[in-house]
Each structure stands twice: as C-alpha cells, then as structure tokens.
Coordinates of C-alpha atoms in Angstrom, one line a residue:
Chain A
X1 CA -4.9 -13.2 5.7
X2 CA -3.5 -11.9 2.4
X3 CA -1.0 -14.6 1.8
X4 CA 1.9 -12.3 2.7
X5 CA 3.5 -12.9 6.2
X6 CA 5.9 -10.6 7.9
X7 CA 7.9 -11.3 11.0
X8 CA 8.4 -10.0 13.6
X9 CA 5.2 -7.9 14.0
X10 CA 6.9 -5.6 16.5
X11 CA 10.6 -4.8 16.9
X12 CA 12.4 -2.5 19.3
X13 CA 16.1 -2.0 18.6
X14 CA 18.9 0.2 19.7
X15 CA 20.8 2.4 17.3
X16 CA 23.8 0.1 17.4
X17 CA 21.9 -3.1 16.9
X18 CA 21.6 -5.3 13.8
X19 CA 18.3 -6.9 13.0
X20 CA 16.4 -8.3 10.1
X21 CA 12.8 -8.1 8.9
X22 CA 11.4 -11.1 7.1
X23 CA 8.6 -11.4 4.5
X24 CA 7.2 -14.5 2.9
X25 CA 4.6 -15.0 0.2
X26 CA 3.1 -18.2 -1.1
X27 CA 1.0 -16.6 -3.9
X28 CA 3.4 -17.5 -6.7
X29 CA 4.1 -13.8 -7.3
X30 CA 7.3 -12.7 -9.0
X31 CA 7.5 -9.1 -7.6
X32 CA 8.1 -8.1 -4.0
X33 CA 8.3 -4.7 -2.4
X34 CA 9.3 -2.9 0.8
X35 CA 7.4 0.2 1.8
X36 CA 7.9 2.5 4.8
X37 CA 4.9 4.0 6.4
X38 CA 5.5 6.9 8.9
X39 CA 2.8 8.8 10.7
X40 CA 1.4 11.7 8.7
X41 CA 3.5 10.8 5.6
X42 CA 2.7 9.1 2.4
X43 CA 3.7 5.6 1.8
X44 CA 7.4 5.5 0.7
X45 CA 8.5 2.8 -1.7
X46 CA 11.9 1.6 -0.7
X47 CA 12.8 -1.4 -2.8
X48 CA 11.3 -3.5 -5.6
X49 CA 12.5 -7.0 -6.6
X50 CA 11.5 -8.8 -9.7
X51 CA 12.4 -12.5 -9.9
X52 CA 15.0 -12.0 -7.1
X53 CA 16.6 -9.1 -8.9
X54 CA 16.5 -5.6 -7.4
X55 CA 14.9 -3.3 -9.9
X56 CA 14.2 -0.2 -7.8
X57 CA 16.1 1.5 -5.0
X58 CA 14.5 4.8 -4.1
X59 CA 17.5 6.6 -2.6
X60 CA 17.3 4.6 0.6
X61 CA 20.1 5.0 3.1
X62 CA 22.6 2.2 3.2
X63 CA 21.7 1.3 6.7
X64 CA 18.8 -0.5 5.1
X65 CA 19.9 -3.5 3.1
X66 CA 17.4 -5.7 1.2
X67 CA 17.9 -9.3 0.3
X68 CA 15.8 -11.6 -1.9
X69 CA 17.1 -15.1 -1.9
X70 CA 14.2 -16.5 -3.9
X71 CA 10.9 -15.2 -5.2
X72 CA 9.0 -16.2 -2.1
X73 CA 11.2 -14.5 0.5
X74 CA 12.3 -11.0 1.1
X75 CA 14.5 -9.6 3.9
X76 CA 15.3 -6.2 5.1
X77 CA 18.5 -6.0 7.1
X78 CA 18.9 -3.1 9.5
X79 CA 22.0 -1.7 11.1
X80 CA 22.9 1.5 12.9
X81 CA 19.4 2.9 12.5
X82 CA 18.3 6.3 13.7
X83 CA 15.2 7.2 15.7
X84 CA 13.5 8.7 12.6
X85 CA 13.6 5.3 11.1
X86 CA 10.9 4.2 13.5
X87 CA 7.9 3.4 11.3
X88 CA 5.6 0.6 10.1
X89 CA 7.5 -1.4 7.4
X90 CA 5.3 -3.1 4.9
X91 CA 6.1 -5.9 2.5
X92 CA 4.0 -6.5 -0.5
X93 CA 3.9 -8.7 -3.5
X94 CA 2.2 -8.7 -6.9
X95 CA 2.0 -11.0 -9.9
X96 CA 5.0 -9.3 -11.5
X97 CA 6.1 -5.7 -12.1
X98 CA 5.0 -5.6 -15.7
X99 CA 1.4 -6.7 -15.2
X100 CA -0.1 -3.3 -14.3
X101 CA -3.8 -4.3 -13.9
X102 CA -3.2 -6.5 -10.8
X103 CA -3.3 -5.4 -7.2
X104 CA -0.7 -5.7 -4.6
X105 CA -1.0 -8.0 -1.6
X106 CA 0.4 -6.5 1.6
X107 CA 1.7 -8.2 4.8
X108 CA 0.5 -7.0 8.2
X109 CA 3.7 -5.0 8.7
X110 CA 6.5 -4.8 11.2
X111 CA 6.2 -1.9 13.7
X112 CA 9.8 -0.8 14.3
X113 CA 10.9 1.4 17.1
X114 CA 14.5 2.6 17.3
X115 CA 15.6 3.8 20.7
Chain B
X1 CA 4.6 11.6 -14.1
X2 CA 1.6 10.1 -12.3
X3 CA 0.0 11.4 -9.2
X4 CA -2.9 10.8 -6.9
X5 CA -4.7 13.3 -4.7
X6 CA -6.9 12.5 -1.7
X7 CA -8.1 16.0 -0.8
X8 CA -9.5 15.1 2.6
X9 CA -7.3 13.9 5.5
X10 CA -10.4 12.8 7.4
X11 CA -14.0 12.1 6.6
X12 CA -16.6 11.8 9.4
X13 CA -20.0 10.2 8.8
X14 CA -22.8 8.8 10.9
X15 CA -23.5 5.1 10.9
X16 CA -26.2 4.3 8.3
X17 CA -25.4 7.4 6.2
X18 CA -23.8 7.2 2.8
X19 CA -20.1 7.8 2.6
X20 CA -17.8 9.1 -0.1
X21 CA -14.0 9.2 0.0
X22 CA -12.5 11.3 -2.8
X23 CA -9.7 10.6 -5.1
X24 CA -8.4 12.4 -8.2
X25 CA -5.5 11.2 -10.4
X26 CA -3.1 12.3 -13.1
X27 CA -1.5 9.8 -15.5
X28 CA -0.3 10.2 -19.0
X29 CA -1.7 6.9 -20.3
X30 CA -4.7 4.8 -19.4
X31 CA -5.3 4.8 -15.7
X32 CA -5.5 1.7 -13.7
X33 CA -7.0 2.7 -10.3
X34 CA -7.1 0.9 -7.0
X35 CA -8.6 1.4 -3.6
X36 CA -7.1 -0.2 -0.4
X37 CA -8.1 -0.1 3.2
X38 CA -5.9 -0.2 6.2
X39 CA -7.0 -1.1 9.7
X40 CA -4.9 0.0 12.7
X41 CA -1.5 -1.7 12.8
X42 CA -2.3 -3.8 9.8
X43 CA -1.2 -3.8 6.2
X44 CA -3.2 -2.6 3.3
X45 CA -6.0 -4.7 2.0
X46 CA -7.3 -4.5 -1.6
X47 CA -10.9 -3.3 -2.0
X48 CA -11.5 -2.8 -5.7
X49 CA -10.0 -1.7 -9.0
X50 CA -10.9 -0.1 -12.3
X51 CA -9.1 -1.3 -15.3
X52 CA -11.6 -0.8 -18.2
X53 CA -15.3 -1.2 -18.9
X54 CA -18.1 -0.2 -16.6
X55 CA -17.4 3.0 -14.8
X56 CA -19.0 1.7 -11.6
X57 CA -16.9 -0.9 -9.9
X58 CA -18.1 -3.0 -7.0
X59 CA -15.7 -4.3 -4.4
X60 CA -15.4 -5.9 -1.0
X61 CA -17.5 -5.1 2.1
X62 CA -20.2 -3.3 0.0
X63 CA -17.9 -0.6 -1.3
X64 CA -18.1 0.7 -4.8
X65 CA -16.2 3.3 -6.8
X66 CA -17.1 5.4 -9.8
X67 CA -14.6 6.2 -12.5
X68 CA -15.1 9.6 -14.1
X69 CA -12.6 10.2 -16.9
X70 CA -13.6 13.8 -17.6
X71 CA -13.1 14.7 -13.9
X72 CA -10.1 12.3 -13.5
X73 CA -11.7 11.0 -10.4
X74 CA -12.3 7.7 -8.7
X75 CA -14.3 8.3 -5.6
X76 CA -15.0 5.5 -3.2
X77 CA -18.6 5.1 -2.0
X78 CA -20.8 3.0 0.2
X79 CA -24.6 3.5 0.6
X80 CA -24.7 2.8 4.3
X81 CA -21.7 3.2 6.5
X82 CA -20.8 0.9 9.4
X83 CA -18.8 1.7 12.5
X84 CA -16.5 -1.2 11.4
X85 CA -15.7 0.8 8.2
X86 CA -13.6 3.2 10.2
X87 CA -10.1 2.9 8.8
X88 CA -7.5 4.5 6.6
X89 CA -8.3 4.4 2.9
X90 CA -5.7 4.7 0.1
X91 CA -6.3 5.4 -3.6
X92 CA -3.5 4.3 -6.0
X93 CA -2.9 4.6 -9.8
X94 CA -0.8 2.8 -12.3
X95 CA -0.1 3.8 -15.9
X96 CA -1.7 1.2 -18.1
X97 CA -0.1 2.5 -21.2
X98 CA 3.6 2.6 -20.3
X99 CA 5.8 4.8 -18.2
X100 CA 6.6 3.8 -14.7
X101 CA 5.2 0.4 -13.5
X102 CA 5.4 1.5 -9.9
X103 CA 2.0 2.3 -8.4
X104 CA 1.5 5.8 -6.9
X105 CA -0.4 5.9 -3.7
X106 CA -2.4 8.9 -2.2
X107 CA -1.7 10.1 1.3
X108 CA -4.7 8.3 2.7
X109 CA -8.0 9.4 4.1
X110 CA -9.1 8.5 7.6
X111 CA -12.7 7.5 7.7
X112 CA -14.5 7.8 11.0
X113 CA -18.0 6.4 11.3
X114 CA -19.8 7.5 14.4
X115 CA -22.4 5.3 16.1

C-alpha cells in the first residue's frame, strides 16, 4: 500500500450518469494530482491541487470536475461522459508541488468504463 | 521544455538474465530522475530516483539505475531478472533548477520476463 486510497476500484457508468471518484491520502502531503491512463497513450495529467487550491488544469473537458475539500481528499466528479473517457484514473500525492526531488505516491486507480 | 523518451515499447528477457530498460531525457536545468513500476490494474509504485551525487542509484526489488549526464540517460537495470518483474516501467523527469514543477513521464516500457 502506498498510503493513497482510491474508490471505487471499478466503475461502469452510462453516458447520462453522474458519478464521483474519491481519493484519500494520509501521508501529510500538500499536493494531489489526477492522471488519466489510456491504453497505448502516455500518462495524461489532468489536475493539480496544492493546499486545496487548483494550480493546474490541463485543458480537461468540463464534464470532469475536480474538488479538493481538504489536503487529504480529492474528488473527480463525472457527468455526461463519452465512451472515449473510459480509462484508468489515477490519483497521486506528493510532499508539495515545489519540492521537486520527492517522488509521487499513486493510488491503485479507478478503472472507468463508459457505456 | 522537458521531455522523456523510452525508446522501447517492450523488452523481453529470460529469467536469470540481466535486464535493461532505457530512458533518455531532456531538461533545461538539473535533472531529477525517477523510475516507477506499474503492475496490471494497479497504480504506479516508486522504484528509485537520482537527485545528485553517485551516478549509480540503488532502489527497490534489486533494481538500480545509472545516471549518465553526457548521454542524458538514466537506464534501469537489474543483474538477474525474475518472472515477477514483468510489468510496465515508467521513467520521469523534473527540472531541479526551475521551470515547470510538473513531472514529465515517458510512455512506458513493458518488461516481459520469460521463465
């Protein structure tokens, strides 16, 4: 276990559904990240939060809506997704965004399938 | 801009033989380099990192990596491969001297160790 927990592990949703992914870390980290991992594609950084403030938003469609209520929790709210949004969604945390010599800790991911 | 190249999509090696997974990087400042491993349907796990100092870095599960500044490389190595080493391996770089704080990941290399 890396100290980063994601729920659910698997999610199947219809294109009209609304669902949320949850990420929790108890490492005392100040930075949290959402990544999308699709087959045959590089890791895509979606959002970065530093001390509950969003600091990066990499041109992600508005059907993905992040929320960071505190430095230990991160959510990704999903609505009206498309089949091409099916992927493994990874949450990660690190000490903070400015400490560049530290590694990231990843959760096990949520395997999302949009039908 | 920073970048990472993993020139091989897949590496095949027989159990007991040495393995090498290649990584080259480009960064304007001092490179901070990382290797991660991903087992099927899991998140990324940190293996090792180079920040400064000794060019040969030792990490988890018997892996090591050699930093070569002149060749801008950070290849992952292990003297004797195990079947259980079969996984996806990612190299990542951060700029230690400024610029973007966001790590850049390579596309990943699938390591297959044959019994």
